[in-house]
PDB file of C-alpha atoms in Angstrom:
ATOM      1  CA  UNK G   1     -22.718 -12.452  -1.527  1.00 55.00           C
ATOM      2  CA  UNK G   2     -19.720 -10.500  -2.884  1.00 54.00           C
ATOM      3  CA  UNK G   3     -20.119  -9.244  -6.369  1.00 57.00           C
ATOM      4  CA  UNK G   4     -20.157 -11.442  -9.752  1.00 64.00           C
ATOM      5  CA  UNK G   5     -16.536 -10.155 -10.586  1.00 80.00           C
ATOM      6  CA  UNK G   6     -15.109 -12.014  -7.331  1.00 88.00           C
ATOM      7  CA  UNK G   7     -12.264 -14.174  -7.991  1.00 92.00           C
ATOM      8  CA  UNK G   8     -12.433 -16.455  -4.867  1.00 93.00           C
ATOM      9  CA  UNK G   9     -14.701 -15.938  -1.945  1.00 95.00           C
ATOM     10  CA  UNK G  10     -15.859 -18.092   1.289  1.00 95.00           C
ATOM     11  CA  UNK G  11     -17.086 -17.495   4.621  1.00 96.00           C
ATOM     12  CA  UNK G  12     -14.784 -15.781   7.314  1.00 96.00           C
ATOM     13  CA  UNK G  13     -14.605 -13.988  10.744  1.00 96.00           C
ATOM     14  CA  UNK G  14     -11.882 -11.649  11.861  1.00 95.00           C
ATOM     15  CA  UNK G  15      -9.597 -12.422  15.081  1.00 94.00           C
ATOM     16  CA  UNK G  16      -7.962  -9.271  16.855  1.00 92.00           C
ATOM     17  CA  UNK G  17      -4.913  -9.801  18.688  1.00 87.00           C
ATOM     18  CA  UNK G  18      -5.349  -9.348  22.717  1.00 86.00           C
ATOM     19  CA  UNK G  19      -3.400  -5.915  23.705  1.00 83.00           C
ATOM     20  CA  UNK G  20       0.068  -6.394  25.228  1.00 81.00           C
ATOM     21  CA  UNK G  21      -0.142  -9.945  23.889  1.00 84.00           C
ATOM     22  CA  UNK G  22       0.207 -12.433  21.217  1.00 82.00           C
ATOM     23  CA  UNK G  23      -2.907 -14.143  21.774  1.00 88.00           C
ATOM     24  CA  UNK G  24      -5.699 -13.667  18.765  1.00 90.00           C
ATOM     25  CA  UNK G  25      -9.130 -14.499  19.605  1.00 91.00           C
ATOM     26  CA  UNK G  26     -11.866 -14.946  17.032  1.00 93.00           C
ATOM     27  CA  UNK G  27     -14.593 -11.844  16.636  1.00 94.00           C
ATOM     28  CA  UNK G  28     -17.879 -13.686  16.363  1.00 94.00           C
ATOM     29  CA  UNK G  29     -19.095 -11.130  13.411  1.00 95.00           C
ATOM     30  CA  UNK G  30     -20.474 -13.108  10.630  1.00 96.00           C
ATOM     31  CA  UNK G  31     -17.939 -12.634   6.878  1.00 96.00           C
ATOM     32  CA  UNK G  32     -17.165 -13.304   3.487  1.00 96.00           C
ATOM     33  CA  UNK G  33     -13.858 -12.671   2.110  1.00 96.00           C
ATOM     34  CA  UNK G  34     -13.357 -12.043  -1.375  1.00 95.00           C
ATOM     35  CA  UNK G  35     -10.879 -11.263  -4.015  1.00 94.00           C
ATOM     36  CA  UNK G  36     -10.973  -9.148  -7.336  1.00 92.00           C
ATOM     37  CA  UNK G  37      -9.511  -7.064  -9.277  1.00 88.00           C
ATOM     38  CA  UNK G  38     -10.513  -3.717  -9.786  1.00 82.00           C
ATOM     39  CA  UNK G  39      -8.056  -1.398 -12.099  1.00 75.00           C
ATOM     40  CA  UNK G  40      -5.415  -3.645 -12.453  1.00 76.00           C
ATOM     41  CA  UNK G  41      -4.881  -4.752  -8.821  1.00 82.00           C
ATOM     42  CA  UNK G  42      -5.559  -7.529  -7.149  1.00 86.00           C
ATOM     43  CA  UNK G  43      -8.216  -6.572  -4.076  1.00 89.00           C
ATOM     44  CA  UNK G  44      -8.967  -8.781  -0.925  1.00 91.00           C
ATOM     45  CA  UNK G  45     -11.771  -7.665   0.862  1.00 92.00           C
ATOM     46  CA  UNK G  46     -13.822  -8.677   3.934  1.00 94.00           C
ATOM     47  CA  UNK G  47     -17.845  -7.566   4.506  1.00 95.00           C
ATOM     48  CA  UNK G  48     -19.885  -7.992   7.238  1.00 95.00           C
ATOM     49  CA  UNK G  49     -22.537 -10.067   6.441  1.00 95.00           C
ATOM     50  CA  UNK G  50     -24.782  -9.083   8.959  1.00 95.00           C
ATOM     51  CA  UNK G  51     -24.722  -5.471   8.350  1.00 94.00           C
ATOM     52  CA  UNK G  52     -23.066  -5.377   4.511  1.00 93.00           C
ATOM     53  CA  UNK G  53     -20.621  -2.865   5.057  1.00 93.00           C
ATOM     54  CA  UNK G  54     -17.193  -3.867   3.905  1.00 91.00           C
ATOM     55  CA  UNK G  55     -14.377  -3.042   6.491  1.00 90.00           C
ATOM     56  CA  UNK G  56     -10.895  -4.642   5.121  1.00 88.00           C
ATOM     57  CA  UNK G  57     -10.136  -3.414   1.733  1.00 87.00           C
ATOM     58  CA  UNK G  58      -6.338  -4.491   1.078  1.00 86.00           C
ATOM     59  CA  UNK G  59      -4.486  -4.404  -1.969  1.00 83.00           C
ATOM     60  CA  UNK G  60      -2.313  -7.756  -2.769  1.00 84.00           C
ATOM     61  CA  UNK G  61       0.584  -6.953  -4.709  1.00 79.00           C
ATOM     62  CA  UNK G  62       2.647  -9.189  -6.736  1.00 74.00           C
ATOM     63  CA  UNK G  63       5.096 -11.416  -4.318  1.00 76.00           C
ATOM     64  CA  UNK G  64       4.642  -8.862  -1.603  1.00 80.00           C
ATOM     65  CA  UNK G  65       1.372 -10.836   0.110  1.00 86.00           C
ATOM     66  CA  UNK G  66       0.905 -14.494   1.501  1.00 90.00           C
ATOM     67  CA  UNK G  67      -1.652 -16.635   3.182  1.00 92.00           C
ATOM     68  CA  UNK G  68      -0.939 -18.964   5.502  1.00 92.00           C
ATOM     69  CA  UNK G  69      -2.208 -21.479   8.033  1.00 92.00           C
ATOM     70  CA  UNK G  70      -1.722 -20.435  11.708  1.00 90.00           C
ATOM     71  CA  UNK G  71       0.461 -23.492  13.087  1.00 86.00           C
ATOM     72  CA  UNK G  72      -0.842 -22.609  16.911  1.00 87.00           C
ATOM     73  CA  UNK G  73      -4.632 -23.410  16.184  1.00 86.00           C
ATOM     74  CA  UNK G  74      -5.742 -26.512  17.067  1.00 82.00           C
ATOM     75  CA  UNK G  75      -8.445 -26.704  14.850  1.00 83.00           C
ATOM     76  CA  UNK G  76      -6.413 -24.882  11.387  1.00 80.00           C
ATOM     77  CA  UNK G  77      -9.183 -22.533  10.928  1.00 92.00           C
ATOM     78  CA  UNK G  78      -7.117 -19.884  11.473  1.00 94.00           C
ATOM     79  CA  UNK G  79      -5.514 -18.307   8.686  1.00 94.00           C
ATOM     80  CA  UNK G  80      -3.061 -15.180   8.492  1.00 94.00           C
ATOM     81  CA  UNK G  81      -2.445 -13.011   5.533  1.00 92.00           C
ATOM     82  CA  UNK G  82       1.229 -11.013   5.790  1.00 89.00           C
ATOM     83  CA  UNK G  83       3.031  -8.787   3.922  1.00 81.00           C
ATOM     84  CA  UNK G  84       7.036  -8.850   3.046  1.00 80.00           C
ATOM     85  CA  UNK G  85       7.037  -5.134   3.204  1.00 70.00           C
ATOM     86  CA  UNK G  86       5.952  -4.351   6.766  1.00 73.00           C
ATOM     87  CA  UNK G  87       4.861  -6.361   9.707  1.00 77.00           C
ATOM     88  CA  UNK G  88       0.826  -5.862   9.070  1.00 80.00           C
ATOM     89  CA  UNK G  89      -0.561  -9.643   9.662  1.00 88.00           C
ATOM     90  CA  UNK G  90      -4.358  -9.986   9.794  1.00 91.00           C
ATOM     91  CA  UNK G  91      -6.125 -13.181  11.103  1.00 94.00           C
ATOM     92  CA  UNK G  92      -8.896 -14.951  10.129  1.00 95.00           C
ATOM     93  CA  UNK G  93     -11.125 -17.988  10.896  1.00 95.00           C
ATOM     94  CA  UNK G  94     -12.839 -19.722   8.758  1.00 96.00           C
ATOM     95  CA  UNK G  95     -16.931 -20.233   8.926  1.00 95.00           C
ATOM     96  CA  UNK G  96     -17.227 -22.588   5.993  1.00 93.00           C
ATOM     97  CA  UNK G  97     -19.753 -25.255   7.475  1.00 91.00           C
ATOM     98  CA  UNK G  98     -17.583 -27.999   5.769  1.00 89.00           C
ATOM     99  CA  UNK G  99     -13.974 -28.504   6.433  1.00 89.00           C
ATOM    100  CA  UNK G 100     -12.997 -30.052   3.578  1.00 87.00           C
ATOM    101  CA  UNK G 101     -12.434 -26.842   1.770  1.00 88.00           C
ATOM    102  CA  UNK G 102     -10.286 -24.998   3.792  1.00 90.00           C
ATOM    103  CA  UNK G 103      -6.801 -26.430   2.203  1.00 90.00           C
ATOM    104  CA  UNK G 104      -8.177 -25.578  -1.638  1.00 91.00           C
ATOM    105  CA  UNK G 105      -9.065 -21.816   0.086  1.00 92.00           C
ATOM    106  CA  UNK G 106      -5.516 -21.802   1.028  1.00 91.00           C
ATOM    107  CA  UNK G 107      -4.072 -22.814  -2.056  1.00 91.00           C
ATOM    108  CA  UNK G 108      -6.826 -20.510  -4.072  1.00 92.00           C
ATOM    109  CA  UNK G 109      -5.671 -17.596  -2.289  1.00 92.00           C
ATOM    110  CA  UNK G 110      -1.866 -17.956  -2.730  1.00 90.00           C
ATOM    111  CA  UNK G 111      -2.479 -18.944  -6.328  1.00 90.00           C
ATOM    112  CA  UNK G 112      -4.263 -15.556  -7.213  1.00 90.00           C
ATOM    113  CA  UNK G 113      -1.316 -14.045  -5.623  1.00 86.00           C
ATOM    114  CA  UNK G 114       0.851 -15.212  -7.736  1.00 84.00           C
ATOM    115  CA  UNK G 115      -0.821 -15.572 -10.930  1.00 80.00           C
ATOM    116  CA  UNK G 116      -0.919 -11.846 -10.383  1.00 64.00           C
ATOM    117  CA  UNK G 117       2.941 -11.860  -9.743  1.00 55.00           C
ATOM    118  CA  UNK G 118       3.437 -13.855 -12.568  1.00 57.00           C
ATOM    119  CA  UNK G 119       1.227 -11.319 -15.059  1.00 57.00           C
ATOM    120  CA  UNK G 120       3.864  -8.401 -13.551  1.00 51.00           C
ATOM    121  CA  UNK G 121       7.101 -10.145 -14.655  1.00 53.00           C
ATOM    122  CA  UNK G 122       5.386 -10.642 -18.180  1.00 49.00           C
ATOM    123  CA  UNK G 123       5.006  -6.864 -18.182  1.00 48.00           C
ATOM    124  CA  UNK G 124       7.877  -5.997 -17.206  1.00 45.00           C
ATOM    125  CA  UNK G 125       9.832  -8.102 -20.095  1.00 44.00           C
ATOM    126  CA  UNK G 126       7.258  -6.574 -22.912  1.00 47.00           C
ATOM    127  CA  UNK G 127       8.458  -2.977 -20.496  1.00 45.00           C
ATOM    128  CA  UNK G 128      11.956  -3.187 -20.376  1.00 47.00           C
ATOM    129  CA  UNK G 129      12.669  -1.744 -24.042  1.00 47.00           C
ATOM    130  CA  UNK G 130      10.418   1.091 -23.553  1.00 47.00           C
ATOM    131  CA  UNK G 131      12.025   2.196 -20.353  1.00 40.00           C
ATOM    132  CA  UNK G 132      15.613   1.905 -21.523  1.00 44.00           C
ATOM    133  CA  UNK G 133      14.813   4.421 -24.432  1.00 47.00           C
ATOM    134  CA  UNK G 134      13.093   6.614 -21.575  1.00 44.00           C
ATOM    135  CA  UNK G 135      15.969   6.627 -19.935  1.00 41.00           C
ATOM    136  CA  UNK G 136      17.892   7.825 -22.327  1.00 45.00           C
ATOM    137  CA  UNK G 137      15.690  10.733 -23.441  1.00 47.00           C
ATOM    138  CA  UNK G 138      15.313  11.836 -19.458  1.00 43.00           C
ATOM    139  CA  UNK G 139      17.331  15.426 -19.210  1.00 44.00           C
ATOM    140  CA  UNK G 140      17.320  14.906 -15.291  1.00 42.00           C
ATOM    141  CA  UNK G 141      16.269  12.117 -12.685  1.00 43.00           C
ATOM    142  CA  UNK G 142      13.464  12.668 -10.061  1.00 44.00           C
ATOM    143  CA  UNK G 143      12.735  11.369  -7.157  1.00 43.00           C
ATOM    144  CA  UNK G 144      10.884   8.153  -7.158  1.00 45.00           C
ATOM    145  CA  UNK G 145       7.354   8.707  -5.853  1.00 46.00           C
ATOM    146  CA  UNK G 146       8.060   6.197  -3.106  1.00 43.00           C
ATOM    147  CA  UNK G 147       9.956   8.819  -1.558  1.00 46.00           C
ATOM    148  CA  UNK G 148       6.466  10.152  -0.431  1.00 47.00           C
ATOM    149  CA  UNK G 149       5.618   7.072   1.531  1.00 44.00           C
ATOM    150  CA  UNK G 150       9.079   6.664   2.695  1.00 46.00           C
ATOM    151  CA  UNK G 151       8.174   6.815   6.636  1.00 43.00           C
ATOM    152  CA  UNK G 152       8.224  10.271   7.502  1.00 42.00           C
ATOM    153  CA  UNK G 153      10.463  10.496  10.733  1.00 47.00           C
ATOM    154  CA  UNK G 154      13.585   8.845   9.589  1.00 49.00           C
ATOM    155  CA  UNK G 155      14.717   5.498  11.433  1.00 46.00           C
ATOM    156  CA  UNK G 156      11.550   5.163  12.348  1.00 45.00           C
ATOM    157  CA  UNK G 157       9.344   1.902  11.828  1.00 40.00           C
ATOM    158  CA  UNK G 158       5.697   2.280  11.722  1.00 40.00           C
ATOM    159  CA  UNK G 159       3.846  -0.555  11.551  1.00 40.00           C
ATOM    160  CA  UNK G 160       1.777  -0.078   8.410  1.00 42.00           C
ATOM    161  CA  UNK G 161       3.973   1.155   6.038  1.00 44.00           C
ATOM    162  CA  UNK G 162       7.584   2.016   4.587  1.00 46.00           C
ATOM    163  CA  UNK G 163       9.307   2.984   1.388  1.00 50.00           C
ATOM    164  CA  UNK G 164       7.796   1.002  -1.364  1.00 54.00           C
ATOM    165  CA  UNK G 165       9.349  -1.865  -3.308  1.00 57.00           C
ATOM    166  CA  UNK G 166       9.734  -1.875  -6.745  1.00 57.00           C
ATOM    167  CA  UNK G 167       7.382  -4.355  -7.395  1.00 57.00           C
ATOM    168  CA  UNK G 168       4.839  -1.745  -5.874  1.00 57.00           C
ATOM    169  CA  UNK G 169       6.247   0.965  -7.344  1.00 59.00           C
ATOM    170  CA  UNK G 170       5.244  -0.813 -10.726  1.00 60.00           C
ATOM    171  CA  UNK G 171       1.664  -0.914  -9.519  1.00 59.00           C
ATOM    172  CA  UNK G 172       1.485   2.530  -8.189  1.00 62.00           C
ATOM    173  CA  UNK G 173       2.270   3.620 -11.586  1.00 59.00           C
ATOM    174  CA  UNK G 174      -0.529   1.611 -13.027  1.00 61.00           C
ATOM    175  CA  UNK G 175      -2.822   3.242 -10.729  1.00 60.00           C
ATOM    176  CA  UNK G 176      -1.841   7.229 -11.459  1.00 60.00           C
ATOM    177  CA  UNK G 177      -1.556   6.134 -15.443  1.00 56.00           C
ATOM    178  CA  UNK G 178      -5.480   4.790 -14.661  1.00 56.00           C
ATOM    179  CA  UNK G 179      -6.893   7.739 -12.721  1.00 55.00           C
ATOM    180  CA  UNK G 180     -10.460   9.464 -14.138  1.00 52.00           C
ATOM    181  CA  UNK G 181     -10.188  12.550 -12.708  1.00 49.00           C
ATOM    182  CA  UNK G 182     -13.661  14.350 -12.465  1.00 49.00           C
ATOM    183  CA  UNK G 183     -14.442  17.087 -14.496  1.00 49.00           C
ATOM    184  CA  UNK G 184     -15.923  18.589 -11.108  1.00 48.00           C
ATOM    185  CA  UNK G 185     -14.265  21.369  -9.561  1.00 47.00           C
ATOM    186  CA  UNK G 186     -11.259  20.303  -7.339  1.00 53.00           C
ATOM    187  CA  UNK G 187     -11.836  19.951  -3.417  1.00 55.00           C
ATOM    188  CA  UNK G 188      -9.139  22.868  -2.785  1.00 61.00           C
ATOM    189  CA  UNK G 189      -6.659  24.907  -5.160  1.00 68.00           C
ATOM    190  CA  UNK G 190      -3.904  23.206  -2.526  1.00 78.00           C
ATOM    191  CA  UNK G 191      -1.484  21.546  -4.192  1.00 81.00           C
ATOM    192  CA  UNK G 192       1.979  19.561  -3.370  1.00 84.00           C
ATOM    193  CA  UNK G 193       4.180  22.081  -5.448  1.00 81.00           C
ATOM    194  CA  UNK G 194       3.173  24.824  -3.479  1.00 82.00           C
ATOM    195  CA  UNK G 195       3.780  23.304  -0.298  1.00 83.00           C
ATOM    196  CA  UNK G 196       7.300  21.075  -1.260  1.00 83.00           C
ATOM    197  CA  UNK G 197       8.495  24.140  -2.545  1.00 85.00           C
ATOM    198  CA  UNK G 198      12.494  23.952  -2.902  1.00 82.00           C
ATOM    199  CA  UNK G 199      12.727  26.523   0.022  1.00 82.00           C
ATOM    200  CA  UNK G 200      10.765  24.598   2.682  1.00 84.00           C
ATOM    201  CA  UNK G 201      12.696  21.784   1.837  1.00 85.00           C
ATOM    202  CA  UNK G 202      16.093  23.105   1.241  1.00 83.00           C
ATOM    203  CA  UNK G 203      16.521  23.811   5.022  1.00 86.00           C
ATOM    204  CA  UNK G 204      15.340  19.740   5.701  1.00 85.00           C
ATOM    205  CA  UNK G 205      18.101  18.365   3.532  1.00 84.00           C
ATOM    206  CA  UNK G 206      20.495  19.991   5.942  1.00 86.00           C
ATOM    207  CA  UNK G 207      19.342  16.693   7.785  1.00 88.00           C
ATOM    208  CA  UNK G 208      21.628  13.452   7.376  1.00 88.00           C
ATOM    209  CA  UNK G 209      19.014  11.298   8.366  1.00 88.00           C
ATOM    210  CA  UNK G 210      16.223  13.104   5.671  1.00 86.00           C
ATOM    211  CA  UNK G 211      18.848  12.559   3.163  1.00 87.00           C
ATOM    212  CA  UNK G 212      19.602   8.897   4.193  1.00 87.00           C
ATOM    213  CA  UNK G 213      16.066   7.925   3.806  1.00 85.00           C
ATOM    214  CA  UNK G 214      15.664   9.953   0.053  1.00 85.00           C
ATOM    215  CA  UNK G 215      19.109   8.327  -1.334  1.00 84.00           C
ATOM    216  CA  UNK G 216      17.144   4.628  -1.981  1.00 83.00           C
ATOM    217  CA  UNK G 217      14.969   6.412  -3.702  1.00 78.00           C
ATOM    218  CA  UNK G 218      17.559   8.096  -6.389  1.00 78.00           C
ATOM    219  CA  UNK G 219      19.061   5.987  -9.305  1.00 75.00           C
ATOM    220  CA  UNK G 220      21.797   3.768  -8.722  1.00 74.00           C
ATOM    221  CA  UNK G 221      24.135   5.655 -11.061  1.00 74.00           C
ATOM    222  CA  UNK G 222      23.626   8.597  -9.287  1.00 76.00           C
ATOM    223  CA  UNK G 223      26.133   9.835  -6.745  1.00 81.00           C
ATOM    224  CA  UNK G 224      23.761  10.480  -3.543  1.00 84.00           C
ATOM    225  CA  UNK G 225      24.690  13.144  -2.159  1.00 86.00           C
ATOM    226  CA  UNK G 226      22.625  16.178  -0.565  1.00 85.00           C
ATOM    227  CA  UNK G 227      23.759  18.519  -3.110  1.00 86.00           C
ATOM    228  CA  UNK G 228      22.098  16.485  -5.903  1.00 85.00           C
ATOM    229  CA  UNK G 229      18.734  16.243  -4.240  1.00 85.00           C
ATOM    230  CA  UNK G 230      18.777  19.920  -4.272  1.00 83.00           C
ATOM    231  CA  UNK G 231      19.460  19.707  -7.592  1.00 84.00           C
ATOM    232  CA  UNK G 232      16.477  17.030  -8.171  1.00 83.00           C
ATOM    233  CA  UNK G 233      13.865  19.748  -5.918  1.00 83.00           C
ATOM    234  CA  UNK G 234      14.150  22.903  -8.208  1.00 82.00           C
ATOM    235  CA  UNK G 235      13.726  20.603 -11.534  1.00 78.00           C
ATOM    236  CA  UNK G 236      10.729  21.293 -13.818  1.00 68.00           C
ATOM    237  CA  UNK G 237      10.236  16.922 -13.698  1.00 70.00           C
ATOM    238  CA  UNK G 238       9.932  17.434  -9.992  1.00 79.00           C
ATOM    239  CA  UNK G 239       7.323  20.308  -9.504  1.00 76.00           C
ATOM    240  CA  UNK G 240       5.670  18.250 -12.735  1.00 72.00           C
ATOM    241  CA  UNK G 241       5.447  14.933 -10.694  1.00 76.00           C
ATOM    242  CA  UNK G 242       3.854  16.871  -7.998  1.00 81.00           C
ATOM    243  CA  UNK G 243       1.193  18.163  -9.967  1.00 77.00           C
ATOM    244  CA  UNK G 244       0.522  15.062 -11.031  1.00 76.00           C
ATOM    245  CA  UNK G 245       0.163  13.651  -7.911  1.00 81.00           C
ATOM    246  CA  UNK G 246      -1.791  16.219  -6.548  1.00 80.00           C
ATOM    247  CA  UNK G 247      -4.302  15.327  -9.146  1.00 78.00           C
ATOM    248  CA  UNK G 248      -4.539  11.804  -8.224  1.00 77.00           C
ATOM    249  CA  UNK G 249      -5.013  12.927  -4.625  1.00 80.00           C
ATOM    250  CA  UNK G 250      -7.785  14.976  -5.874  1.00 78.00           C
ATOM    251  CA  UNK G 251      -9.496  12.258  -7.558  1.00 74.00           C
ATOM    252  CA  UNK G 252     -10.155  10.651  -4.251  1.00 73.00           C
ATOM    253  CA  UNK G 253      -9.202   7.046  -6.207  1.00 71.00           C
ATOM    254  CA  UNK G 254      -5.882   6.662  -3.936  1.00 75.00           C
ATOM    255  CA  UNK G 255      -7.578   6.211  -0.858  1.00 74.00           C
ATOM    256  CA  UNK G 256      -7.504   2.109  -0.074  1.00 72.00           C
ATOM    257  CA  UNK G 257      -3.952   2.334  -1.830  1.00 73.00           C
ATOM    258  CA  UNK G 258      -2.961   5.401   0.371  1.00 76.00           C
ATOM    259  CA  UNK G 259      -4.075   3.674   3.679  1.00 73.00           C
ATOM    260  CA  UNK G 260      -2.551   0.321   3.093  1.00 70.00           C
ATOM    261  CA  UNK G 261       0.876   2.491   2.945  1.00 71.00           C
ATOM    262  CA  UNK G 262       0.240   2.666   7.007  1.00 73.00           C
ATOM    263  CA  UNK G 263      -1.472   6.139   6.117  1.00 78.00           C
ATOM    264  CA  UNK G 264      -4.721   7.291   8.196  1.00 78.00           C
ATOM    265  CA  UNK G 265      -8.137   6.695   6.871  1.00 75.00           C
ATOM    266  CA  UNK G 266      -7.917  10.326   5.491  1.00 79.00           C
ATOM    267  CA  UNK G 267      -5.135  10.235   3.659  1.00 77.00           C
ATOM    268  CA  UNK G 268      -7.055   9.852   0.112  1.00 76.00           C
ATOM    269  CA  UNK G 269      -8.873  12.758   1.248  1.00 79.00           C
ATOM    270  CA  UNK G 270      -7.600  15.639  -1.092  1.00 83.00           C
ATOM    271  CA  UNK G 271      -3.884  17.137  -0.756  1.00 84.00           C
ATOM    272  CA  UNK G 272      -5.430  18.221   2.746  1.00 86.00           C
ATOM    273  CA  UNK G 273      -6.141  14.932   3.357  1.00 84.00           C
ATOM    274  CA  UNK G 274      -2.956  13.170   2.419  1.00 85.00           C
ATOM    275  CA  UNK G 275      -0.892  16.207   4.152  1.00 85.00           C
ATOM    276  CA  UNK G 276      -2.603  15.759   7.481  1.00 86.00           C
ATOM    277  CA  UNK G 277      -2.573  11.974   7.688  1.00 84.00           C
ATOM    278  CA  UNK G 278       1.186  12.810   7.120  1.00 83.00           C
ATOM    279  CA  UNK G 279       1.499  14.857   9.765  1.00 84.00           C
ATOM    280  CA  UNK G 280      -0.147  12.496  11.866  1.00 84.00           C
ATOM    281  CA  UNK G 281       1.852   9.746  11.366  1.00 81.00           C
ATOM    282  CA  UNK G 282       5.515  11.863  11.862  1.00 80.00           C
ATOM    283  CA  UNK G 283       3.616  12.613  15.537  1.00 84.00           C
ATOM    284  CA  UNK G 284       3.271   8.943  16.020  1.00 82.00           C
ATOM    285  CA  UNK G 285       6.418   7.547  14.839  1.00 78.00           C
ATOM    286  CA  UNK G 286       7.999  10.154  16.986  1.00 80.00           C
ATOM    287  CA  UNK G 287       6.362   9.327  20.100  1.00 82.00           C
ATOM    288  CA  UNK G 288       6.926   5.591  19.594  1.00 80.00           C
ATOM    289  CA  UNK G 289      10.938   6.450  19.426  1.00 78.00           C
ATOM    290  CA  UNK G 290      10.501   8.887  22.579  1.00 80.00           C
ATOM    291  CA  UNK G 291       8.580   5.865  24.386  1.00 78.00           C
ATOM    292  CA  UNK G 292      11.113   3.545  23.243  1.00 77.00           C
ATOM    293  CA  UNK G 293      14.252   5.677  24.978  1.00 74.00           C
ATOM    294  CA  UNK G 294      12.657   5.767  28.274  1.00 68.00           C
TER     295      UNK G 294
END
């Protein structure tokens, strides 16, 4: 059984999709999926319920997730969840002994999605006069912080991840605002502003392609152009925003959020952590593009 603060739950197996093709076959694994929310995001998770151990741990964010019924089953067991912002699709199967269930699991599952959508665009109206008078007392514009998830070898598309929308930029917020960071001491004295230092990245922005993928990630008024990110790098907000981040990292709490992103499983690991599963995924998005000239 999931815990008492479960949404929605029922009985579910995986399916994996064949290598090389687009046929899924079930994994005979006895599960239970369930939903919750845990610091103001919506969680859907699925345990083994042989062994306990829970193995999917994704977070659903408003009007980014859906459920639906795989047309090619025969039986409509099958279901898929996907996601708007990349081209992650898991598959599952229903073990619910009874059958007349599975449409109101569908329906459940959708709904939670986007009752939680629906709670977002209430926040944002209550929001929207707070973060016009922000504006206006901001000296200079930063980055967004989805320019750290922005895929990290530009034109590339990794399966798992991307720049963030706005919708989960509003969520990412929630989580830093949220973090409990341990009064323990932290894991390493590394942190992001002395590594993204404005003279390791001054010699990037010489790239077209680096700047390309940053200018999304600037306000619309602004005029997007390499010289201005410059500007943006040597900023007190900047080197601020970096610290804070590096404290989140710290707190180990990013972790499920960090590796739904397309990030590696160590990626909530520390600044280490997050810097290597970085690195990691520039090596792989490069070899995917030098596989896909040959």
């Amino acid at each position: 059984m999931a815990s008492t603060s479960a949404l929605l739950e029922f009985k579910a197996g995986r399916c994996f999709r064949q290598e090389g093709t687009d046929i899924v076959k079930p994994d005979p694994a006895k599960g239970l999926v369930y939903v919750e929310e845990q610091d103001e995001l919506l969680h859907f998770f699925w345990k083994d319920r042989t062994t306990g151990e829970v193995e999917d741990d994704l977070i659903l964010f408003p009007g980014d997730a859906e459920m639906v019924s795989v047309p090619q089953c025969t039986t409509g067991r099958v279901l898929m969840l996907q996601f708007k912002s990349s081209s992650q699709k898991l598959f599952y199967w229903l073990q619910e002994r009874k059958t007349d269930r599975d449409e109101v699991i569908l329906f459940q599952v959708n709904s939670l999605i986007q009752q939680s959508a629906d709670d977002d665009e209430a926040d944002d109206i209550h929001m929207d006069e707070d973060v016009a008078m922000e504006t206006e007392e901001t000296p200079a514009a930063p980055i967004a912080p989805s320019a750290a998830f922005a895929p990290a070898n530009p034109g590339s598309s990794s399966s798992g991840g991307g720049a963030l929308t706005s919708q989960q930029m509003d969520q990412l917020r929630h989580v830093l605002a949220g973090i409990q960071v341990p009064q323990a001491a932290p894991r390493s004295n590394l942190r992001l502003d002395h590594v993204l230092t404005p003279g390791s990245i001054g010699p990037l922005l010489n790239n077209p392609a680096i700047c390309a993928a940053l200018f999304p990630h600037l306000p619309e008024s602004s005029e997007r152009t390499p010289e201005e990110i410059q500007a943006i790098v040597r900023t007190p907000q900047f080197s601020q925003a970096l610290v804070s981040l590096s404290t989140a990292l710290e707190s180990g709490q990013l972790g499920p959020l960090l590796r739904q992103f397309g990030l590696g499983p160590n990626a909530g690991d520390g600044v280490e952590g997050f810097l290597s599963a970085i690195e990691e995924q520039a090596k792989s998005d490069q070899a995917n593009n030098d596989q896909a000239k040959k």
